Coordinates of C-alpha atoms and ligand atoms in Angstrom, one line a residue:
X388 CA -21.6 12.5 10.1
X389 CA -24.6 11.3 9.1
X390 CA -26.5 14.4 8.7
X391 CA -23.4 16.2 7.1
X392 CA -23.6 13.6 4.5
X393 CA -27.0 14.4 3.5
X394 CA -25.9 18.0 3.8
X395 CA -23.4 17.2 1.1
X396 CA -26.0 16.0 -1.1
X397 CA -28.1 18.9 -0.7
X398 CA -25.2 21.4 -1.7
X399 CA -24.5 19.5 -4.6
X400 CA -21.1 18.1 -4.5
X401 CA -21.8 14.4 -5.4
X402 CA -19.0 12.6 -5.8
X403 CA -18.6 9.6 -3.2
X404 CA -21.2 7.0 -2.2
X405 CA -23.7 9.4 0.1
X406 CA -23.0 7.5 3.4
X407 CA -24.7 6.3 6.7
X408 CA -28.1 7.9 7.0
X409 CA -30.0 5.3 8.6
X410 CA -33.3 5.1 7.5
X411 CA -36.1 4.9 10.2
X412 CA -37.7 2.0 9.1
X413 CA -41.0 1.7 9.9
X414 CA -41.9 -1.2 12.3
X415 CA -45.1 -2.3 13.3
X416 CA -45.7 -5.0 15.8
X417 CA -48.1 -6.4 13.6
X418 CA -46.5 -9.5 11.6
X419 CA -50.3 -10.7 10.7
X420 CA -50.9 -7.5 8.6
X421 CA -49.5 -9.2 5.8
X422 CA -52.3 -11.7 5.4
X423 CA -54.6 -8.9 4.7
X424 CA -53.0 -8.6 1.3
X425 CA -54.4 -11.0 -0.6
X426 CA -53.6 -12.3 -4.3
X427 CA -56.4 -10.5 -5.7
X428 CA -55.5 -7.1 -4.0
X429 CA -52.1 -7.8 -4.9
X430 CA -52.7 -7.9 -8.7
X431 CA -54.9 -5.2 -8.8
X432 CA -52.5 -3.0 -7.1
X433 CA -50.0 -0.9 -8.4
X434 CA -46.4 -1.4 -7.7
X435 CA -43.7 0.6 -8.2
X436 CA -41.5 -1.9 -10.2
X437 CA -42.3 -5.3 -11.5
X438 CA -39.8 -7.0 -8.9
X439 CA -42.3 -5.5 -5.9
X440 CA -45.0 -7.3 -7.6
X441 CA -43.2 -10.7 -7.9
X442 CA -42.1 -10.2 -4.0
X443 CA -45.3 -9.1 -2.8
X444 CA -47.0 -12.3 -4.6
X445 CA -44.2 -14.5 -3.1
X446 CA -44.9 -13.1 0.3
X447 CA -48.8 -13.7 -0.1
X448 CA -47.7 -17.5 -0.4
X449 CA -44.7 -17.8 2.0
X450 CA -45.4 -14.9 4.4
X451 CA -43.4 -12.0 5.6
X452 CA -39.7 -12.6 4.4
X453 CA -36.6 -11.5 6.3
X454 CA -34.4 -8.2 5.7
X455 CA -32.0 -10.7 4.3
X456 CA -34.0 -12.3 1.8
X457 CA -35.5 -8.9 0.5
X458 CA -31.9 -7.4 0.2
X459 CA -30.9 -10.6 -2.0
X460 CA -33.7 -10.1 -4.2
X461 CA -33.7 -6.7 -4.6
X462 CA -29.9 -6.7 -5.2
X463 CA -29.4 -9.9 -7.4
X464 CA -32.9 -10.9 -8.5
X465 CA -31.9 -12.6 -12.3
X466 CA -34.3 -10.3 -13.7
X467 CA -34.9 -7.0 -11.5
X468 CA -32.2 -6.9 -9.3
X469 CA -30.4 -3.8 -8.8
X470 CA -26.8 -5.2 -10.0
X471 CA -28.0 -8.1 -11.8
X472 CA -30.7 -6.1 -14.4
X473 CA -29.9 -4.7 -17.5
X474 CA -29.3 -1.1 -17.1
X475 CA -30.8 1.1 -19.8
X476 CA -28.7 2.8 -22.3
X477 CA -25.3 1.5 -21.2
X478 CA -25.7 3.1 -18.2
X479 CA -24.5 1.3 -14.9
X480 CA -24.7 2.1 -11.4
X481 CA -21.9 3.8 -10.9
X482 CA -20.6 7.5 -11.5
X483 CA -22.1 10.7 -11.3
X484 CA -24.5 9.5 -13.8
X485 CA -25.4 6.7 -11.8
X486 CA -26.3 6.3 -8.2
X487 CA -23.2 6.5 -6.4
X488 CA -19.2 6.6 -6.9
X489 CA -16.4 4.5 -5.1
X490 CA -13.2 5.0 -4.0
X491 CA -11.4 3.4 -7.1
X492 CA -13.8 5.7 -9.4
X493 CA -12.6 8.9 -7.5
X494 CA -9.1 8.6 -7.5
X495 CA -6.0 6.4 -9.4
X496 CA -4.4 6.4 -6.3
X497 CA -6.5 4.1 -4.4
X498 CA -6.2 1.1 -6.8
X499 CA -2.2 1.8 -7.1
X500 CA -2.2 1.8 -3.4
X501 CA -3.7 -1.6 -3.3
X502 CA -1.7 -2.9 -5.9
X503 CA 1.7 -1.8 -3.9
X504 CA -0.2 -3.5 -0.8
X505 CA -0.4 -6.8 -2.4
X506 CA 2.8 -6.7 -3.7
X507 CA 4.5 -5.7 -0.5
X508 CA 2.3 -8.7 1.3
X509 CA 3.8 -11.1 -1.6
X510 CA 7.5 -10.0 -0.8
X511 CA 6.9 -10.2 3.1
X512 CA 5.8 -13.8 2.4
X513 CA 9.0 -14.9 0.8
X514 CA 7.7 -14.3 -2.6
X515 CA 5.3 -17.4 -3.1
X516 CA 5.2 -19.0 -6.3
X517 CA 1.7 -19.9 -7.4
X518 CA -0.4 -17.2 -6.3
X519 CA -4.2 -16.3 -7.3
X520 CA -5.5 -12.9 -7.1
X521 CA -9.1 -12.6 -6.4
X522 CA -11.6 -9.8 -6.4
X523 CA -15.2 -10.2 -4.8
X524 CA -17.6 -7.7 -6.1
X525 CA -15.6 -5.8 -8.9
X526 CA -18.1 -3.1 -9.8
X527 CA -16.7 -1.7 -13.4
X528 CA -13.4 -3.4 -13.1
X529 CA -11.8 0.0 -12.1
X530 CA -9.7 -1.1 -8.8
X531 CA -8.4 -4.2 -10.7
X532 CA -7.5 -2.4 -13.4
X533 CA -5.5 0.3 -11.6
X534 CA -4.3 -3.0 -9.3
X535 CA -3.2 -4.9 -12.6
X536 CA -1.4 -1.6 -14.5
X537 CA 0.6 -1.0 -11.1
X538 CA 1.8 -4.7 -10.2
X539 CA 2.7 -5.4 -14.1
X540 CA 5.9 -3.3 -13.1
X541 CA 6.9 -5.9 -10.8
X542 CA 7.9 -8.7 -13.2
X543 CA 8.9 -11.0 -10.8
X544 CA 5.4 -10.9 -8.8
X545 CA 3.3 -11.0 -12.4
X546 CA 5.0 -14.4 -13.1
X547 CA 3.9 -16.0 -10.3
X548 CA 0.5 -15.2 -10.8
X549 CA -1.4 -18.5 -11.9
X550 CA -4.9 -16.8 -12.6
X551 CA -7.2 -13.9 -11.8
X552 CA -10.5 -14.5 -10.6
X553 CA -13.2 -12.3 -10.3
X554 CA -16.3 -13.0 -8.1
X555 CA -19.3 -11.3 -9.7
X556 CA -22.9 -11.8 -9.5
X557 CA -24.1 -9.3 -12.5
X558 CA -23.6 -10.7 -15.9
X559 CA -23.7 -7.3 -17.3
X560 CA -21.0 -5.9 -15.0
X561 CA -18.8 -9.2 -15.8
X562 CA -18.9 -7.9 -19.5
X563 CA -17.9 -4.3 -18.5
X564 CA -15.1 -5.8 -16.3
X565 CA -14.0 -8.1 -19.3
X566 CA -14.0 -4.8 -21.6
X567 CA -11.6 -3.2 -19.4
X568 CA -9.4 -5.8 -18.0
X569 CA -9.2 -7.8 -21.5
X570 CA -10.2 -5.5 -23.9
X571 CA -12.9 -7.8 -25.0
X572 CA -16.4 -8.7 -24.3
X573 CA -16.2 -11.9 -26.3
X574 CA -15.5 -14.0 -23.3
X575 CA -15.1 -17.9 -23.5
X576 CA -17.0 -20.6 -21.2
X577 CA -15.0 -22.1 -18.8
X578 CA -15.7 -24.9 -16.1
X579 CA -16.7 -22.4 -13.5
X580 CA -17.9 -19.5 -15.4
X581 CA -16.5 -17.4 -18.6
X582 CA -12.9 -16.7 -19.1
X583 CA -10.7 -14.0 -21.3
X584 CA -6.8 -13.3 -21.2
X585 CA -5.5 -10.4 -19.0
X586 CA -4.7 -7.5 -21.0
X587 CA -1.7 -6.5 -18.5
X588 CA 0.1 -9.6 -18.0
X589 CA 0.6 -12.0 -21.0
X590 CA -0.1 -15.7 -20.8
X591 CA -2.3 -15.0 -17.6
X592 CA -6.2 -15.8 -17.5
X593 CA -8.9 -14.2 -15.9
X594 CA -11.6 -16.3 -15.0
X595 CA -15.5 -14.7 -13.8
X596 CA -17.7 -16.7 -11.8
X597 CA -20.7 -16.1 -9.4
X598 CA -19.7 -17.5 -6.1
X599 CA -16.2 -17.8 -4.3
X600 CA -16.5 -21.4 -3.8
X601 CA -16.1 -21.9 -7.3
X602 CA -12.3 -20.7 -7.2
X603 CA -9.9 -23.8 -6.9
X604 CA -8.5 -24.1 -3.4
X605 CA -5.1 -25.8 -3.2
X606 CA -2.4 -26.4 -0.9
X607 CA 0.2 -25.1 -2.9
X608 CA -1.8 -21.9 -4.0
X609 CA -1.6 -18.3 -2.3
X610 CA -4.5 -16.6 -2.3
X611 CA -4.5 -12.7 -2.6
X612 CA -8.1 -11.7 -2.1
X613 CA -9.7 -8.2 -2.4
X614 CA -13.3 -7.0 -1.4
X615 CA -13.9 -3.4 -1.9
X616 CA -17.4 -2.0 -1.0
X617 CA -18.7 -6.0 -1.5
X618 CA -19.9 -6.7 2.2
X619 CA -22.1 -3.7 2.6
X620 CA -24.0 -5.3 -0.5
X621 CA -24.4 -8.5 1.5
X622 CA -28.1 -9.1 2.8
X623 CA -28.5 -8.7 6.7
X624 CA -30.7 -10.3 9.1
X625 CA -32.1 -7.3 11.6
X626 CA -33.4 -8.4 15.0
X627 CA -34.7 -6.3 17.8
X628 CA -34.8 -7.1 21.7
X629 CA -38.3 -7.4 22.6
X630 CA -39.4 -7.5 26.6
X631 CA -42.4 -10.1 26.5
X632 CA -44.3 -10.4 29.8
X633 CA -45.2 -13.9 29.8
X634 CA -47.2 -13.7 32.7
X635 CA -49.9 -10.5 33.1
X636 CA -48.7 -7.9 35.3
X637 CA -51.8 -8.0 37.8
X638 CA -51.9 -11.7 37.8
X639 CA -51.2 -14.1 40.9
X640 CA -51.4 -17.8 40.8
X641 CA -53.9 -19.7 42.9
X642 CA -52.5 -22.7 44.4
X643 CA -54.0 -25.2 46.7
X644 CA -52.9 -23.2 49.8
X645 CA -53.9 -20.0 48.3
X646 CA -53.0 -17.4 46.2
X647 CA -49.1 -16.5 45.5
X648 CA -47.4 -13.9 43.5
X649 CA -44.2 -15.5 41.6
X650 CA -40.8 -15.3 43.2
X651 CA -39.2 -12.5 41.0
X652 CA -42.2 -10.3 40.7
X653 CA -44.7 -11.0 38.0
X654 CA -43.8 -7.7 36.0
X655 CA -40.1 -8.9 35.0
X656 CA -40.0 -8.7 31.2
X657 CA -38.3 -11.2 29.5
X658 CA -36.4 -9.9 26.3
X659 CA -36.2 -12.0 23.4
X660 CA -34.5 -11.6 20.0
X661 CA -37.2 -10.9 17.3
X662 CA -36.7 -10.8 13.5
X663 CA -37.8 -7.7 11.9
X664 CA -39.4 -9.0 8.5
X665 CA -40.6 -7.1 5.4
X666 CA -44.4 -7.4 4.1
X667 CA -46.4 -5.3 1.9
X668 CA -48.1 -2.1 3.3
X669 CA -51.7 -2.6 3.4
X670 CA -53.4 -1.6 0.0
X671 CA -56.3 -0.1 1.7
X672 CA -54.4 2.3 4.1
X673 CA -53.5 5.7 2.7
X674 CA -50.7 6.4 4.9
X675 CA -48.0 7.8 3.3
X676 CA -44.6 6.5 4.7
X677 CA -42.1 9.6 4.7
X678 CA -38.4 8.6 4.1
X679 CA -35.5 10.3 5.1
X680 CA -35.2 11.5 1.4
X681 CA -36.6 15.2 1.0
X682 CA -37.5 13.7 -2.7
X683 CA -39.3 10.9 -1.9
X684 CA -41.0 12.4 1.2
X685 CA -44.7 11.1 1.2
X686 CA -44.2 8.6 -1.3
X687 CA -46.2 5.6 -0.6
X688 CA -44.0 2.6 -0.2
X689 CA -44.5 -1.0 -1.3
X690 CA -43.2 -2.7 1.7
X691 CA -42.8 -2.1 5.4
X692 CA -40.8 -3.6 8.3
X693 CA -42.7 -5.5 10.7
X694 CA -41.3 -7.6 14.0
X695 CA -42.1 -11.2 13.7
X696 CA -44.1 -12.3 16.7
X697 CA -43.0 -15.6 16.3
X698 CA -39.6 -17.1 16.3
X699 CA -37.9 -17.4 12.6
X700 CA -35.3 -20.0 11.9
X701 CA -32.8 -17.4 11.8
X702 CA -34.1 -15.5 15.2
X703 CA -33.6 -18.9 17.0
X704 CA -29.9 -19.1 16.4
X705 CA -28.0 -16.2 14.8
X706 CA -28.3 -14.0 17.6
X707 CA -26.6 -16.6 20.0
X708 CA -23.8 -16.8 17.8
X709 CA -21.7 -14.3 19.6
X710 CA -21.3 -13.0 23.6
X711 CA -21.5 -9.3 22.0
X712 CA -25.1 -9.8 20.9
X713 CA -25.5 -11.8 24.4
X714 CA -24.6 -8.6 26.2
X715 CA -27.5 -6.7 24.3
X716 CA -30.1 -9.4 25.6
X717 CA -31.1 -6.8 28.8
X718 CA -31.1 -3.8 26.7
X719 CA -34.8 -3.2 25.6
X720 CA -35.4 -2.5 22.2
X721 CA -32.2 -2.9 21.0
X722 CA -31.2 -3.9 17.4
X723 CA -28.8 -5.9 15.9
X724 CA -27.6 -6.9 12.1
X725 CA -26.2 -9.9 11.4
X726 CA -25.2 -10.7 7.9
X727 CA -24.6 -14.4 7.9
X728 CA -23.3 -14.6 4.0
X729 CA -20.7 -12.0 5.1
X730 CA -19.4 -14.5 7.7
X731 CA -19.5 -17.6 5.1
X732 CA -17.5 -15.2 2.7
X733 CA -14.8 -14.2 5.2
X734 CA -14.6 -17.5 6.8
X735 CA -13.8 -18.8 3.0
X736 CA -11.2 -16.1 2.5
X737 CA -9.8 -17.5 5.9
X738 CA -9.5 -20.9 5.3
X739 CA -7.9 -20.3 1.8
X740 CA -5.3 -18.3 3.4
X741 CA -4.8 -20.3 6.7
X742 CA -6.3 -23.8 6.0
X743 CA -9.6 -25.1 7.8
X744 CA -10.4 -25.9 11.5
X745 CA -10.5 -29.3 12.5
X746 CA -13.4 -28.3 14.9
X747 CA -16.5 -26.8 13.0
X748 CA -16.9 -23.2 12.4
X749 CA -19.9 -21.4 13.9
X750 CA -19.9 -19.3 11.1
X751 CA -20.5 -22.0 8.8
X752 CA -23.8 -20.8 7.2
X753 CA -26.4 -22.3 5.0
X754 CA -25.6 -22.6 1.3
X755 CA -27.4 -19.6 -0.5
X756 CA -28.5 -21.2 -3.7
X757 CA -26.7 -23.4 -6.1
X758 CA -26.4 -27.1 -5.3
X759 CA -23.3 -27.8 -7.8
X760 CA -21.3 -25.7 -5.5
X761 CA -18.6 -27.7 -3.4
X762 CA -19.4 -27.4 0.4
X763 CA -17.4 -25.4 2.8
X764 CA -14.2 -27.1 3.1
X765 CA -13.5 -26.4 6.6
X766 CA -11.4 -29.6 6.6
X767 CA -9.0 -27.9 3.8
X768 CA -5.4 -28.6 4.9
X769 CA -2.7 -26.0 4.7
X770 CA 1.0 -26.9 6.1
X771 CA 2.1 -23.3 5.6
X772 CA -0.6 -20.6 5.6
X773 CA 0.4 -18.0 2.6
X774 CA -2.0 -15.4 0.6
X775 CA -3.9 -12.5 2.2
X776 CA -7.3 -10.7 2.3
X777 CA -7.5 -7.0 2.1
X778 CA -11.3 -5.7 3.4
X779 CA -12.1 -2.1 2.3
X780 CA -15.5 -1.0 3.2
X781 CA -17.9 1.3 5.6
X782 CA -19.1 0.5 9.3
X783 CA -17.9 1.4 12.7
X784 CA -14.8 0.1 14.4
X785 CA -16.2 -2.2 16.7
X786 CA -19.8 -1.9 17.4
X787 CA -22.6 -3.8 16.2
X788 CA -24.1 -2.0 13.4
X789 CA -28.1 -1.4 14.2
X790 CA -30.5 0.8 11.8
X791 CA -28.0 1.0 8.9
X792 CA -29.9 -0.6 6.1
X793 CA -30.4 2.2 3.4
X794 CA -31.4 2.9 0.0
X795 CA -29.4 4.8 -2.3
X796 CA -30.6 6.3 -5.7
X797 CA -29.0 9.1 -7.4
X798 CA -26.4 10.0 -4.9
X799 CA -29.7 10.5 -2.4
X800 CA -30.3 8.2 0.5
X801 CA -33.9 7.0 0.2
X802 CA -36.1 4.5 2.0
X803 CA -34.9 0.9 1.3
X804 CA -38.3 0.0 0.5
X805 CA -38.2 2.5 -2.4
X806 CA -38.6 1.2 -5.9
X807 CA -37.4 -2.2 -5.2
X808 CA -34.7 -3.1 -7.8
X809 CA -34.1 0.4 -8.8
X810 CA -32.3 1.5 -5.6
X811 CA -29.1 0.6 -4.1
X812 CA -29.5 -1.4 -0.5
X813 CA -26.7 -1.5 1.6
X814 CA -25.5 -1.7 5.2
X815 CA -22.8 -1.0 7.6
X816 CA -20.2 -3.7 7.7
X817 CA -19.9 -5.5 11.3
X818 CA -15.6 -5.7 11.5
X819 CA -15.3 -7.0 14.2
X820 CA -18.0 -9.7 13.6
X821 CA -15.9 -10.4 10.3
X822 CA -12.6 -10.7 12.2
X823 CA -14.3 -13.2 14.7
X824 CA -15.5 -15.3 12.0
X825 CA -11.9 -15.6 10.0
X826 CA -9.9 -16.1 13.2
X827 CA -12.9 -18.8 14.2
X828 CA -12.8 -20.6 10.8
X829 CA -8.8 -20.9 10.6
X830 CA -6.1 -21.3 13.0
X831 CA -3.8 -20.1 10.5
X832 CA -4.3 -16.6 9.8
X833 CA -4.3 -13.2 12.0
X834 CA -6.5 -10.3 11.4
X835 CA -5.2 -6.5 11.5
X836 CA -7.5 -3.8 11.7
X837 CA -10.1 -2.0 11.1
X838 CA -8.1 0.8 11.0
X839 CA -9.6 4.2 9.2
X840 CA -8.9 4.1 5.7
X841 CA -7.0 7.7 6.0
X842 CA -4.8 5.9 8.0
X843 CA -4.0 3.1 5.6
X844 CA -4.0 5.1 2.7
X845 CA -1.7 7.8 4.3
X846 CA 0.8 5.1 5.9
X847 CA 0.9 3.5 2.5
X848 CA 2.3 7.0 1.2
X849 CA -0.7 8.5 -0.8
X850 CA 0.4 12.1 -0.5
X851 CA 4.3 10.9 -1.7
X852 CA 2.6 9.4 -4.3
X853 CA 0.3 12.7 -5.6
X854 CA 3.2 14.6 -4.7
X855 CA 5.3 12.6 -7.4
X856 CA 2.2 12.7 -10.2
X857 CA 1.1 16.2 -9.6
X858 CA 4.8 17.3 -10.7
X859 CA 3.9 15.6 -13.9
X860 CA 0.5 16.8 -14.2
X861 CA 0.0 17.9 -17.7
X862 CA -2.5 20.8 -17.3
X863 CA -4.5 22.6 -14.5
X864 CA -7.5 20.3 -15.0
X865 CA -5.5 17.1 -14.3
X866 CA -3.6 18.7 -11.6
X867 CA -7.2 19.7 -9.6
X868 CA -8.4 16.2 -10.5
X869 CA -5.8 14.4 -9.2
X870 CA -5.5 17.0 -5.8
X871 CA -9.0 17.0 -5.2
X872 CA -9.3 13.1 -5.8
X873 CA -6.5 12.2 -3.0
X874 CA -7.7 14.4 -0.3
X875 CA -11.3 12.9 -0.6
X876 CA -10.1 9.6 0.0
X877 CA -8.3 10.5 3.1
X878 CA -10.8 13.4 4.4
X879 CA -11.7 12.5 7.8
X880 CA -14.3 15.3 7.6
X881 CA -18.1 14.8 7.1
X882 CA -17.8 15.2 3.3
X883 CA -14.8 12.6 2.7
X884 CA -14.0 9.0 3.1
X885 CA -11.2 9.0 5.4
X886 CA -12.9 8.1 8.7
X887 CA -16.1 6.5 7.7
X888 CA -14.3 3.9 5.5
X889 CA -12.2 1.2 7.2
X890 CA -9.1 -1.2 6.3
X891 CA -8.9 -4.6 7.5
X892 CA -6.3 -7.5 6.5
X893 CA -6.2 -11.2 6.8
X894 CA -2.6 -12.4 7.0
X895 CA -1.1 -16.0 7.7
X896 CA -0.4 -16.5 11.2
X897 CA 3.5 -16.9 12.3
X898 CA 3.4 -19.0 15.4
X899 CA 7.2 -19.2 15.6
X900 CA 8.0 -15.3 15.2
X901 CA 6.7 -12.2 16.4
X902 CA 3.6 -10.4 15.0
X903 CA 4.5 -8.7 11.6
X904 CA 2.1 -6.1 10.8
X905 CA 1.2 -5.4 7.2
X906 CA 2.1 -2.1 5.6
X907 CA -1.0 0.3 6.0
X908 CA -1.5 -1.3 9.3
X909 CA 1.4 -0.1 11.1
X910 CA 4.1 -2.1 9.7
X911 CA 6.9 -1.4 6.8
X912 CA 8.0 -3.2 3.8
X913 CA 9.9 -6.4 4.3
X914 CA 11.9 -8.8 2.6
X915 CA 12.4 -6.6 -0.6
Ligands
SAH1829 N1 -15.9 -2.9 -5.8 C1 -16.6 -1.9 -6.6 C2 -18.2 -2.1 -6.5 C3 -18.8 -2.1 -5.6 S1 -20.6 -2.6 -5.5 C4 -16.2 -0.4 -6.4 O1 -16.0 -0.4 -5.1 O2 -16.7 0.3 -7.2 C5 -21.0 -4.1 -5.1 C6 -20.2 -5.5 -6.1 O3 -20.6 -6.5 -5.8 C7 -21.2 -5.1 -7.8 O4 -20.0 -5.3 -8.6 C8 -21.7 -6.2 -7.4 O5 -22.6 -6.7 -8.8 C9 -21.3 -7.3 -6.7 N2 -22.1 -8.3 -5.7 C10 -23.1 -7.3 -5.1 N3 -23.8 -9.0 -4.7 C11 -23.0 -10.0 -4.9 C12 -23.2 -11.3 -4.8 N4 -23.9 -11.7 -3.7 N5 -21.9 -12.0 -5.4 C13 -21.4 -11.5 -6.2 N6 -21.0 -10.1 -6.5 C14 -22.3 -9.6 -5.7

């Protein structure tokens, strides 16, 4: 799959966000390297972007930073972040002219079926009266546009919608979303960010904010949450299991009664999780760090990954959070990726739907930035769980992602250390970790999936929907566009998105009844 996604690019078919071609990050076991990069060397040195210089200077002061800190800066730094910077000549990151294309951008069927999914869940839960529609990371707003257009035909559902919330880090993308969904870029200030009326639902407001914790959480509210290609953009920490012989192999211990060999043998290596950290490449080295991208071969990169010799605050607790990581403790050189921010987000979803857990969740995660944000409300009570979350993204079904950090630029996979801030960074989503965290955070939810996107969309009726629209297609060009679009979404081959992308759902746990599978996850429409 990984190689073929590259060959897809080479043949010039640039329709989807190119997928998992892991960058063989160059790790060197010399965390001390960074200190050779003195402040003056940094200022003389040519950096590929202003953000690279800012990061290098910060590292000179603080020491190497985690991959998570690097990713966060590269993606959402207020000035030079990939999503948050102002793009030139009105060009955004998406589409054939940008860096990648996502499912909602490929075909309207995607958003339409997601809209139907929300409606079906609302029916199955007995038509809740006060609904919030929430999307995290809406990009251009295309998915929400298709969702709202679709559900606007179901008047009873739209009447129940209290407000729509879009969680978006980029002020420029917020404006673009507003243009599409409200027909204006003129947004009013609100208590949590910005607001404008929704063009599809009379009297309903769209609210923009930067963090889901700002979205009101009330017992009577039923949140219906969408996350499409959001979790892959959240920062990951990377750890490698490295053997350390605490006692040199040849040593014997001298005791008063004579020399002895330690009981378990001197060479038994101890394995410890070491965090991989980011530091500038040496300014004096002329080693070109080749990348997996043919176009950037030989490019000298600003940064490299090194293994931290000493424990970091994250290496001391994150790898201990799950038995899945513990099982790899005896696998030399195993690599694991953990995204605490993703776990915090999914826990928040679960608590909104099912209420909090009286016992503190293991996934409560250090707050990211702003101190005015409400604290994680683990004790939020919800007598009757309601709402749902639908997560659509790429990643393995049940294994822990390893070596999946990648850069994407102009539909090509590049090094994650190439042109910081100008390159999209993403990593595979650990669906099982998300599921565990959701269940851990709330006793009132159950998790379905992950299932492959092809299964989800096929059982949602994508073929039937496509057949109906194709019959009415006004010309050959429209017909071809519709046809190639829907097929690509479910294609399980190397050029399609049906297998690599997965769907996972969080719904209320019904302790009294049998498990009700949502549609798209093996269930049928109920309550219609
Ligand atoms: N869902 C869209 C866009 C995916 S790209 C689609 O599938 O087309 C990721 C989106 O998440 C972008 O809108 C980006 O600006 C936003 N984003 C990334 N990191 C974020 C963060 N930490 N908080 C809020 N939004 C973020």
